[in-house]
Short mmCIF file of C-alpha atoms in Angstrom, two decimals:
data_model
loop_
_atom_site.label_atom_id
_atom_site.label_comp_id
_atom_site.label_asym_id
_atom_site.label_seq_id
_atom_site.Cartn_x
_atom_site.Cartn_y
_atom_site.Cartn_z
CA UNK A 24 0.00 0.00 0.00
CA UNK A 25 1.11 3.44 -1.00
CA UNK A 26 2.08 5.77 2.30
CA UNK A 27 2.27 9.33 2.90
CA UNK A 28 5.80 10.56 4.07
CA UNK A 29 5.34 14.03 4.28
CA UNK A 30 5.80 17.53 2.20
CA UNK A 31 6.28 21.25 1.82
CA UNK A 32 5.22 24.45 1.67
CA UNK A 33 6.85 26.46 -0.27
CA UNK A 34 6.54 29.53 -3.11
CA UNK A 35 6.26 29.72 -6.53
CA UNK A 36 7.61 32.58 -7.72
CA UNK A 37 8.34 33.57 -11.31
CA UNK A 38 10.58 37.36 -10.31
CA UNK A 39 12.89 35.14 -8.91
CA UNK A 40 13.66 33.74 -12.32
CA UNK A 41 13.37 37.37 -14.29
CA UNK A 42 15.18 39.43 -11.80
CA UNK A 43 17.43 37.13 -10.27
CA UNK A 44 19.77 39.99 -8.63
CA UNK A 45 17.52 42.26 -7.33
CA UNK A 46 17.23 41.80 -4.09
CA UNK A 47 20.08 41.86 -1.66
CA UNK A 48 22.73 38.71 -2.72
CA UNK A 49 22.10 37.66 0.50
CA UNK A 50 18.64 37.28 0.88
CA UNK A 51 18.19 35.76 -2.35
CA UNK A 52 20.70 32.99 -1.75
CA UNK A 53 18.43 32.11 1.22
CA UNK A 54 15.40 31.83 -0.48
CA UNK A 55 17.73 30.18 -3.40
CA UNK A 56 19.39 27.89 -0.57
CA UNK A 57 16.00 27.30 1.02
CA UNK A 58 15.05 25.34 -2.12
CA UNK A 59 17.93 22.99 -2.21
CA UNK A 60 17.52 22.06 1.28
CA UNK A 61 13.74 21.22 0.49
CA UNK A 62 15.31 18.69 -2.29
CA UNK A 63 17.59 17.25 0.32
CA UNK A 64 14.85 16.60 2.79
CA UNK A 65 12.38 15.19 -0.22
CA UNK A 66 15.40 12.66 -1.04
CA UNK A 67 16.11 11.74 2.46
CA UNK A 68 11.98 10.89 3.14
CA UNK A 69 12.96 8.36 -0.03
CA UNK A 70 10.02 9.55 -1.63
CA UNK A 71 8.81 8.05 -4.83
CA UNK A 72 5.98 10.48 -6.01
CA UNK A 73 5.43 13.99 -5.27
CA UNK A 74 1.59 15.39 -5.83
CA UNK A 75 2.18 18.89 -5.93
CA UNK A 76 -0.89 21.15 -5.21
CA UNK A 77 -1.07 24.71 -7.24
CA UNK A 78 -2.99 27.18 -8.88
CA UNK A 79 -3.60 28.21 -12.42
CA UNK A 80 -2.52 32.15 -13.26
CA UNK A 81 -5.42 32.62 -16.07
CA UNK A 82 -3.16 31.40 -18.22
CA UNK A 83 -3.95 27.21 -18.56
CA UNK A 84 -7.90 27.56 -17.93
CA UNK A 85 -9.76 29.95 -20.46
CA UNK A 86 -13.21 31.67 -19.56
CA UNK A 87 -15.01 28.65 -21.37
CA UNK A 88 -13.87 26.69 -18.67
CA UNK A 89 -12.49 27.54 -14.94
CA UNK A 90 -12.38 23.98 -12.69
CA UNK A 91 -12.70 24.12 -9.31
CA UNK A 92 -9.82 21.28 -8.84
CA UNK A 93 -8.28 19.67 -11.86
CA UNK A 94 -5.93 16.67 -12.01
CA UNK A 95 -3.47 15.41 -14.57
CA UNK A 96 -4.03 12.02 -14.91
CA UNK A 97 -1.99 11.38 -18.45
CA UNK A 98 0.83 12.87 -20.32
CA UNK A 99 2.43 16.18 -18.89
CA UNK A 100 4.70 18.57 -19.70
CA UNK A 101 5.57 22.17 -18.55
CA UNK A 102 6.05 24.75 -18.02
CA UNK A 103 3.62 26.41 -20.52
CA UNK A 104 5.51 30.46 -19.09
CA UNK A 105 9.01 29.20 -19.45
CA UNK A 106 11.09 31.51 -18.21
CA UNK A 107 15.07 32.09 -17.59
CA UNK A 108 16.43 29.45 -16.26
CA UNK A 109 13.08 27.47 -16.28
CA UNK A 110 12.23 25.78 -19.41
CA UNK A 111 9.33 23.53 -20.40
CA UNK A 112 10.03 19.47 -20.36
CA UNK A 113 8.79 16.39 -19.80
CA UNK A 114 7.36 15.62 -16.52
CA UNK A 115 7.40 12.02 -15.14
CA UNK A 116 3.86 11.81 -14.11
CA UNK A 117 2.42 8.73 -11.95
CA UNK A 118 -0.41 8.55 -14.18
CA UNK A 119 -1.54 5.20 -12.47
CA UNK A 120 -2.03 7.16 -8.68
CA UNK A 121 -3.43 10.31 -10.50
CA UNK A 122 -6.13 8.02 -12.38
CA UNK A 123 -6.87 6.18 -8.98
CA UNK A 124 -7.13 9.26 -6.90
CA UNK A 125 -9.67 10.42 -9.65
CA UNK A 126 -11.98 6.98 -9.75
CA UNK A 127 -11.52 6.81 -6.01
CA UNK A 128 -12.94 10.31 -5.60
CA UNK A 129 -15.71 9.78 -7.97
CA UNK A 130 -16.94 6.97 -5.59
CA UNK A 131 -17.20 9.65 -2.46
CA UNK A 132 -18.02 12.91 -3.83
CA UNK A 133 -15.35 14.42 -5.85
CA UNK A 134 -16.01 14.94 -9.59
CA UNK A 135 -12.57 15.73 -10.87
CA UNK A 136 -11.46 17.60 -13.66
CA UNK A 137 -9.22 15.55 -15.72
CA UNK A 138 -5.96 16.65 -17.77
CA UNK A 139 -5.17 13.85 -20.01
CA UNK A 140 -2.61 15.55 -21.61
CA UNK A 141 -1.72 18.84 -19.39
CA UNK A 142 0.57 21.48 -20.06
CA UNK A 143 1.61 23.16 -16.31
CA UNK A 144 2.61 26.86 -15.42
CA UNK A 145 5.46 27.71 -13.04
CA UNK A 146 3.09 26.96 -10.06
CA UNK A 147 3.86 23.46 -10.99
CA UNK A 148 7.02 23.67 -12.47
CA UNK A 149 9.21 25.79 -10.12
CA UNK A 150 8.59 23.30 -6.93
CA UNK A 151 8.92 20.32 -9.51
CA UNK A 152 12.13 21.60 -11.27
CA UNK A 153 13.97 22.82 -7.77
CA UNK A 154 12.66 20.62 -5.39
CA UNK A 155 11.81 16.99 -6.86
CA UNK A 156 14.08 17.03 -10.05
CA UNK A 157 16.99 18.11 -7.42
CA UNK A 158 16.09 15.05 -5.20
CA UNK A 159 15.86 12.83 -8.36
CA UNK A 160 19.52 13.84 -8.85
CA UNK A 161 20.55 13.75 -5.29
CA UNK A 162 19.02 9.72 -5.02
CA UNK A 163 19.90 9.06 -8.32
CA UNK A 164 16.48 7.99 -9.05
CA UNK A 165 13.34 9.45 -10.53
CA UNK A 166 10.67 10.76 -8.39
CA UNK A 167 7.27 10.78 -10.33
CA UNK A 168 5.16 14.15 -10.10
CA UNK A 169 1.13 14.37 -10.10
CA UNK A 170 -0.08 18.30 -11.03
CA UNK A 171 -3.33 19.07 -8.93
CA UNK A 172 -4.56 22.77 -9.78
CA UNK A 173 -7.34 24.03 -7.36
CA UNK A 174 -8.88 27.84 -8.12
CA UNK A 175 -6.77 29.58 -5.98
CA UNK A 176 -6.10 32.48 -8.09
CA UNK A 177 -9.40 32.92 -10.74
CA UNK A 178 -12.79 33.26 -9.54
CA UNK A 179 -15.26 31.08 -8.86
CA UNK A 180 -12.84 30.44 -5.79
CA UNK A 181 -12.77 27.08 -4.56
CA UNK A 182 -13.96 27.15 -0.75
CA UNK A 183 -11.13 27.02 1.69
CA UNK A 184 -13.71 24.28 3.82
CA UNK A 185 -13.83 22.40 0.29
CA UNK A 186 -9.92 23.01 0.25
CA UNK A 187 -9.94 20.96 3.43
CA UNK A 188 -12.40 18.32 2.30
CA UNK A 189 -10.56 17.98 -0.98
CA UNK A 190 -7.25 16.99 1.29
CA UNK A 191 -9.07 14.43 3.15
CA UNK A 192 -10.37 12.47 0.31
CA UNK A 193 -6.43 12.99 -1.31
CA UNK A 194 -5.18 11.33 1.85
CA UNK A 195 -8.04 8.69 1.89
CA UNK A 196 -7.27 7.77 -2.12
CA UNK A 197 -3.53 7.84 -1.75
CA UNK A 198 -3.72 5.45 1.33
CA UNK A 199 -5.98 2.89 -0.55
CA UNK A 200 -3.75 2.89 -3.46
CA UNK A 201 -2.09 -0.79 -3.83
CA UNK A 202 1.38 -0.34 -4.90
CA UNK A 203 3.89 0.30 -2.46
CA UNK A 204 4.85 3.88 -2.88
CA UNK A 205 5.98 6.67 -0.73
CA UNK A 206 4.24 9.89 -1.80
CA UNK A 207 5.12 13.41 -0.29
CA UNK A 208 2.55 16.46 -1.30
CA UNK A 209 3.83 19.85 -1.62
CA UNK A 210 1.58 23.02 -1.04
CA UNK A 211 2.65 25.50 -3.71
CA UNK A 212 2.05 29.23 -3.03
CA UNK A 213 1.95 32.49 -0.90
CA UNK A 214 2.53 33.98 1.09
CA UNK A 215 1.68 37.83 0.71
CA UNK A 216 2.25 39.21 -2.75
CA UNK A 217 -0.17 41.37 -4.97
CA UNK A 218 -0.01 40.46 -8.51
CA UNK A 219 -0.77 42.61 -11.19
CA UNK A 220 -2.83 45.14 -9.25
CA UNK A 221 -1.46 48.70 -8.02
CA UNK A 222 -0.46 47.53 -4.69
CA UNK A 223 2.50 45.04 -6.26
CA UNK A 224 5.91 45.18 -4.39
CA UNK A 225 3.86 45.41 -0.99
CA UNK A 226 5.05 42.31 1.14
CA UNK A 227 3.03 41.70 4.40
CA UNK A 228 5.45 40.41 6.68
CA UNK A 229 3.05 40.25 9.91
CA UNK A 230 0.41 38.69 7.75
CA UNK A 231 3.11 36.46 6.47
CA UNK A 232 4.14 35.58 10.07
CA UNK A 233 -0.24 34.69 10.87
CA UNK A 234 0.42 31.88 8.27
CA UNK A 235 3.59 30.54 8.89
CA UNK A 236 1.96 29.72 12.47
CA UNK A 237 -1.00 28.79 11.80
CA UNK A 238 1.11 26.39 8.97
CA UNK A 239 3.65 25.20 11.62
CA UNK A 240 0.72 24.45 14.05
CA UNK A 241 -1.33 22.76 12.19
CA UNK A 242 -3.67 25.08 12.60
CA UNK A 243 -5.90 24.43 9.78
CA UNK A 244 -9.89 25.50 10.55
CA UNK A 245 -8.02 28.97 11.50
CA UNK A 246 -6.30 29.44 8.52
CA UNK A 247 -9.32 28.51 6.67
CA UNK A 248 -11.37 30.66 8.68
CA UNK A 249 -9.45 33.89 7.27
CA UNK A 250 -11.76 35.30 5.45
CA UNK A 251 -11.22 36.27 1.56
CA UNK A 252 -11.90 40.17 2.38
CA UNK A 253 -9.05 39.54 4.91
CA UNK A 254 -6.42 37.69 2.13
CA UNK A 255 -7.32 40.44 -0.29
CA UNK A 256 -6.63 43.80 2.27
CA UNK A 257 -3.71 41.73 4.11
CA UNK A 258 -1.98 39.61 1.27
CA UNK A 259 -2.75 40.55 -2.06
CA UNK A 260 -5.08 38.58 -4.73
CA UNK A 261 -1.86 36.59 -4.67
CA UNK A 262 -2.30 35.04 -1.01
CA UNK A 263 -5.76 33.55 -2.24
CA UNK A 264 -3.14 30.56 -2.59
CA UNK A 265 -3.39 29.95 1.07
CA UNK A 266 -5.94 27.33 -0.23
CA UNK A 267 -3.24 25.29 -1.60
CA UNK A 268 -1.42 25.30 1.84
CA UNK A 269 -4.66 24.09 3.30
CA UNK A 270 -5.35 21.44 1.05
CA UNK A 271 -1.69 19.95 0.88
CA UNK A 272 -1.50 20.28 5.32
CA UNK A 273 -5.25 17.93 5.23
CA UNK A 274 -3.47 15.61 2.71
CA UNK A 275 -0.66 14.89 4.29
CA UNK A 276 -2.42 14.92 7.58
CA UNK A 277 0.61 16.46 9.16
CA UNK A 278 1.39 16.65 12.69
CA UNK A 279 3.78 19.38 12.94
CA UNK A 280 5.53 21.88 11.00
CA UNK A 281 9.08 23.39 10.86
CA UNK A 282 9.98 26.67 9.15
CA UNK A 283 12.90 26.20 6.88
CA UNK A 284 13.02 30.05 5.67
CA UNK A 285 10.89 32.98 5.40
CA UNK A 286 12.38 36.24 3.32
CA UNK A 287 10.27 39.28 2.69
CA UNK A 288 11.60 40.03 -0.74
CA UNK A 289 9.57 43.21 -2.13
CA UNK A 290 11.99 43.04 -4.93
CA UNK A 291 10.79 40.08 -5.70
CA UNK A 292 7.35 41.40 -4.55
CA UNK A 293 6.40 38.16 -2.08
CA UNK A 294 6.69 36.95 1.13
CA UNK A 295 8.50 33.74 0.76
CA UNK A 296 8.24 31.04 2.89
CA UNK A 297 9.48 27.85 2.88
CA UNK A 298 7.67 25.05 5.30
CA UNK A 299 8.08 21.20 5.99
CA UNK A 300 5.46 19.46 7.33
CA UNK A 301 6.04 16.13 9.01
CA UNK A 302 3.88 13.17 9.65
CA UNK A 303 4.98 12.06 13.07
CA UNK B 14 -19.51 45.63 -21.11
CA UNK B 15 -19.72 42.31 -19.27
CA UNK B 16 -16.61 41.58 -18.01
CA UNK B 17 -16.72 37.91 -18.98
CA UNK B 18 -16.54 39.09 -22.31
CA UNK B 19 -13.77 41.23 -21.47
CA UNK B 20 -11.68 38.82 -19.49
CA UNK B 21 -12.27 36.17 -23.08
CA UNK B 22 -11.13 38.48 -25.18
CA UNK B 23 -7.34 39.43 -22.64
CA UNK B 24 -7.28 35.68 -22.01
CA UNK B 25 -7.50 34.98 -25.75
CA UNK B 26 -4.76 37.86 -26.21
CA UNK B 27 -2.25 36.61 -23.80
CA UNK B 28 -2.59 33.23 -24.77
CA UNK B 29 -3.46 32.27 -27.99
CA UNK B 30 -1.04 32.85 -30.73
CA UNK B 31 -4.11 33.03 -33.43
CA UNK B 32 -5.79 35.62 -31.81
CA UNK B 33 -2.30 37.88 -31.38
CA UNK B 34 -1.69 37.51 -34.77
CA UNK B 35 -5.23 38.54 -36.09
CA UNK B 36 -5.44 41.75 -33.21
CA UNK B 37 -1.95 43.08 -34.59
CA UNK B 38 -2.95 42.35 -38.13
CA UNK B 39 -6.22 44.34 -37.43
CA UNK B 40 -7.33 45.26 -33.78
CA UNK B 41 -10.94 46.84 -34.71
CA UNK B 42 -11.43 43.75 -37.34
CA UNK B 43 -10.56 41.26 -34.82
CA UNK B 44 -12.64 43.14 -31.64
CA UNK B 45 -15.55 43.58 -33.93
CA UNK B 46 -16.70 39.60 -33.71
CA UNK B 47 -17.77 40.43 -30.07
CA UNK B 48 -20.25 42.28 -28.47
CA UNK B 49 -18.54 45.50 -27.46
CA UNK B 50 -19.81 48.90 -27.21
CA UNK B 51 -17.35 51.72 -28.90
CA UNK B 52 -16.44 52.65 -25.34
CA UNK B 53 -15.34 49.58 -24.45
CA UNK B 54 -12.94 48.71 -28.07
CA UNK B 55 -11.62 52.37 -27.25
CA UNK B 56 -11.14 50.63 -23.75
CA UNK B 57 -9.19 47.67 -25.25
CA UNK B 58 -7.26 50.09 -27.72
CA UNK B 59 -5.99 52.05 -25.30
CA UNK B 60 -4.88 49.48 -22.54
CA UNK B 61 -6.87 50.96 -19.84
CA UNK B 62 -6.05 48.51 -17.52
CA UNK B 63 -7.04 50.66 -14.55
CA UNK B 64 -10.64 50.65 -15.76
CA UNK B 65 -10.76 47.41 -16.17
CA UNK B 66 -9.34 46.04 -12.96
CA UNK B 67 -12.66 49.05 -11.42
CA UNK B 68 -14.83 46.70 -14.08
CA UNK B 69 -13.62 43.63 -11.95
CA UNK B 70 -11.36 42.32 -14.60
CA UNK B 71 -8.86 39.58 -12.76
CA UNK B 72 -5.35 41.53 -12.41
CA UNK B 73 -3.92 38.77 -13.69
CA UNK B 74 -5.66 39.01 -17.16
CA UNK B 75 -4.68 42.61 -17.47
CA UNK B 76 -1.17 41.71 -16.72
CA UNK B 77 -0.54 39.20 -19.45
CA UNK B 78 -2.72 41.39 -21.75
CA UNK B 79 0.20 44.39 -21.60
CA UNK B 80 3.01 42.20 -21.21
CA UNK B 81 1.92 40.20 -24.33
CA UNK B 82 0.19 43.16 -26.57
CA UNK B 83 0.93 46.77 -25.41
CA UNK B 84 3.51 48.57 -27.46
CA UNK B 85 5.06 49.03 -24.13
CA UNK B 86 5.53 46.43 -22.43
CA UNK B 87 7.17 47.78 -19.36
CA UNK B 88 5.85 46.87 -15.73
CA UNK B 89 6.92 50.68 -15.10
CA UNK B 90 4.60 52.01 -17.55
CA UNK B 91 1.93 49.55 -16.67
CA UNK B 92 2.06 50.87 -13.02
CA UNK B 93 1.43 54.13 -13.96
CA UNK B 94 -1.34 53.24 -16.09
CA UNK B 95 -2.96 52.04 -12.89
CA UNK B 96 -1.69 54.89 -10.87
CA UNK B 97 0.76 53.27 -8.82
CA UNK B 98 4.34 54.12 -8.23
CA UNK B 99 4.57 50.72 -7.05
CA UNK B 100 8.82 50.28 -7.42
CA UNK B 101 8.98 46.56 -8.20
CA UNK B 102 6.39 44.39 -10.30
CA UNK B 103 5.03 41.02 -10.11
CA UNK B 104 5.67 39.20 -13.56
CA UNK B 105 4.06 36.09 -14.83
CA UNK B 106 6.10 35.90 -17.73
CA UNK B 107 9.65 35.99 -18.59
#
C-alpha cells in the first residue's frame, strides 16, 4: 500500500527567475538555498511520487472553462511560461495514482477535472524543477510528479472548507492505493504578494508571520477561517493561494511543521516562505 | 460591457497565438466579432487597464494582456497606467 511521508510548503515565484539579482545577494541565496535544502529533505523521506498542489494564473484555464480542482491524470509537460532558467520538459507523471485518486474520488463525492494531456505553469514547475528534479539527482532515481490545480487564483474560488475536504479524500485515495509507494505532497504558493494590481511590491510580513503559524501548528480551521476580504486587504489577490497550503497540510495529515526560511523580498514582490510538514 | 466578455477576449490575447496575430494584423477587425460597445474597443485600444481592474477584470488578465500586446511592455509604464508608483512588479512571464 502506497504511504504518505510528508511535504512542503513552499513559493512559486516567477521574479525570482526574471530578476534574479535584485534583491540583496544575501537574501536571495536564502530563499535560493532554502530550495535545495527542500530537495535534500524530499530525497532523504525516499520519496517516490510527489503530488504537488497549485494554482492556475489565467493562463492554462480559459473563460469557457475555470475547474474548481483539476488533475493530470496522463501525459504532462511544462512549463507552458518558461522563463530564464526554467524551461518547459517532460514531466514524469504517476499517471496510475493520479487516475486512482480520480476513480476513487468519484466513488465519495469528488467529480474531478481531468488533464489527459496537461501542459503546467510555473506553479507546478518551479517546486517540480527545484525541489523533486533536485532530489531525483541527489538519489539518483526518478521521483514521479502528479499536477493538482485548485482555483486559488481565478474566480469562482474554490472554498477554503472544500480546500480541506478535498485533502481528506487525497489522503483517503492515496492510502488505498495498492502499490507500495511513498508519496510526499507539496503546497505550492503564498505567502503575501499582490499580482498585477497597483499595490505590487507590498510584502506583508506580519500577515506572512499569521500563516507561517498557523502552517507550523497545524492550525488548519483557523487558517481557513481567514476570510477572503481579509487575504485580499492583508496579502494581495496573490495570497488567495493559502488554499493550496490548506489542502496539501489535510493531505498529508501532518502533525507538525518546521519553518525552513521565510524572506520578505519586495523586490521580488512576495513573502516567501518555505515550510516542511512532518507526519509524526 | 460584461466583463466575462472582457476577461475572453485578454485571455485569448495573452494566450493564444491566433488571436495575437489577427489583433496586430487588425485590432478593430478582430474586436468587432464580439459584443462591445465603442467605449469599451476604445477601452481595449488604449490598454486601460485601470478601468478594467474598477470593471472587476482579474489583475492577472490585465497583466498578461500588456506584457503580451501593449507597445510598451514595461511593468513601469503599466504601473502608472494604474496609478501606482509601485517600485517593483510582479511578472508572470519571462
Amino acid at each position: 500500500m502506497a504511504e504518505i511521508v510528508g511535504g512542503f510548503l513552499v513559493p512559486h515565484d516567477p521574479v525570482m527567475f526574471v530578476a534574479p539579482d535584485a534583491p540583496p545577494a544575501e537574501q536571495a541565496k536564502a530563499v535560493w538555498d532554502a530550495y535545495e535544502t527542500c530537495a535534500k529533505r524530499l530525497a532523504e523521506l525516499d520519496a517516490s511520487t510527489v503530488i504537488i498542489i497549485g494554482n492556475d494564473h489565467y493562463m492554462l484555464f480559459g473563460t469557457t472553462c475555470l475547474p474548481q480542482y483539476c488533475i493530470a491524470t496522463g501525459h504532462t509537460e511544462g512549463p507552458l511560461d518558461q522563463l530564464p532558467g526554467l524551461k518547459k520538459e517532460e514531466i514524469p507523471n504517476n499517471e496510475a495514482l493520479a487516475r486512482f485518486i480520480s476513480n476513487t474520488g468519484k466513488a465519495s463525492g469528488f467529480d474531478w477535472a481531468e488533464a489527459r494531456s496537461f501542459t503546467t505553469d510555473h506553479s507546478f514547475s518551479i517546486p517540480y524543477q527545484l525541489i523533486v528534479k533536485r532530489a531525483s539527482e541527489i538519489k539518483g532515481q526518478t521521483i514521479k510528479a502528479i499536477p493538482i490545480y485548485i482555483a486559488s487564483a481565478v474566480d469562482p474560488f474554490i472554498t477554503k472548507e472544500r480546500c480541506i475536504e478535498l485533502g481528506r479524500h487525497l489522503n483517503s485515495a492515496i492510502t488505498q492505493f495498492p502499490d507500495a509507494e511513498k508519496v510526499a505532497v507539496i503546497g505550492s504558493g503564498g505567502i503575501s504578494h499582490w499580482v498585477g494590481t497597483k499595490e505590487s511590491g507590498r510584502v506583508n510580513e506580519a500577515f506572512d508571520r499569521q500563516v507561517i503559524e498557523y502552517c507550523c501548528s497545524m492550525q488548519v480551521d483557523a487558517l481557513a477561517a481567514l476570510t477572503d476580504d481579509m487575504v485580499l486587504e492583508n496579502g494581495g489577490n496573490g495570497a488567495m493561494e493559502i488554499r493550496n497550503f490548506i489542502c496539501a497540510m489535510t493531505a498529508i495529515d501532518a502533525k507538525r511543521g518546521h519553518l525552513i526560511e521565510y524572506q520578505p523580498v519586495p523586490q521580488w514582490v512576495t513573502g516567501l516562505g518555505f515550510i516542511e510538514l512532518s507526519v509524526e | 460591457m460584461k466583463r466575462d466578455v472582457l476577461e475572453r477576449i485578454l485571455w485569448s490575447l495573452s494566450v493564444d497565438r491566433f488571436s495575437k496575430s489577427k489583433f496586430k494584423e487588425d485590432p478593430e477587425k478582430y474586436l468587432s466579432r464580439f459584443p462591445l460597445a465603442p467605449e469599451d474597443v476604445e477601452m481595449i485600444l488604449s490598454f486601460d487597464v485601470k478601468k478594467m481592474q474598477e470593471m472587476g477584470v482579474n489583475p492577472m488578465l490585465t497583466m498578461g494582456y500588456w506584457i503580451e500586446m501593449s507597445p510598451d511592455r514595461r511593468m513601469s509604464s503599466y504601473n502608472k497606467k494604474l496609478g501606482s508608483e509601485a517600485q517593483y512588479s510582479a511578472s508572470i512571464k519571462g
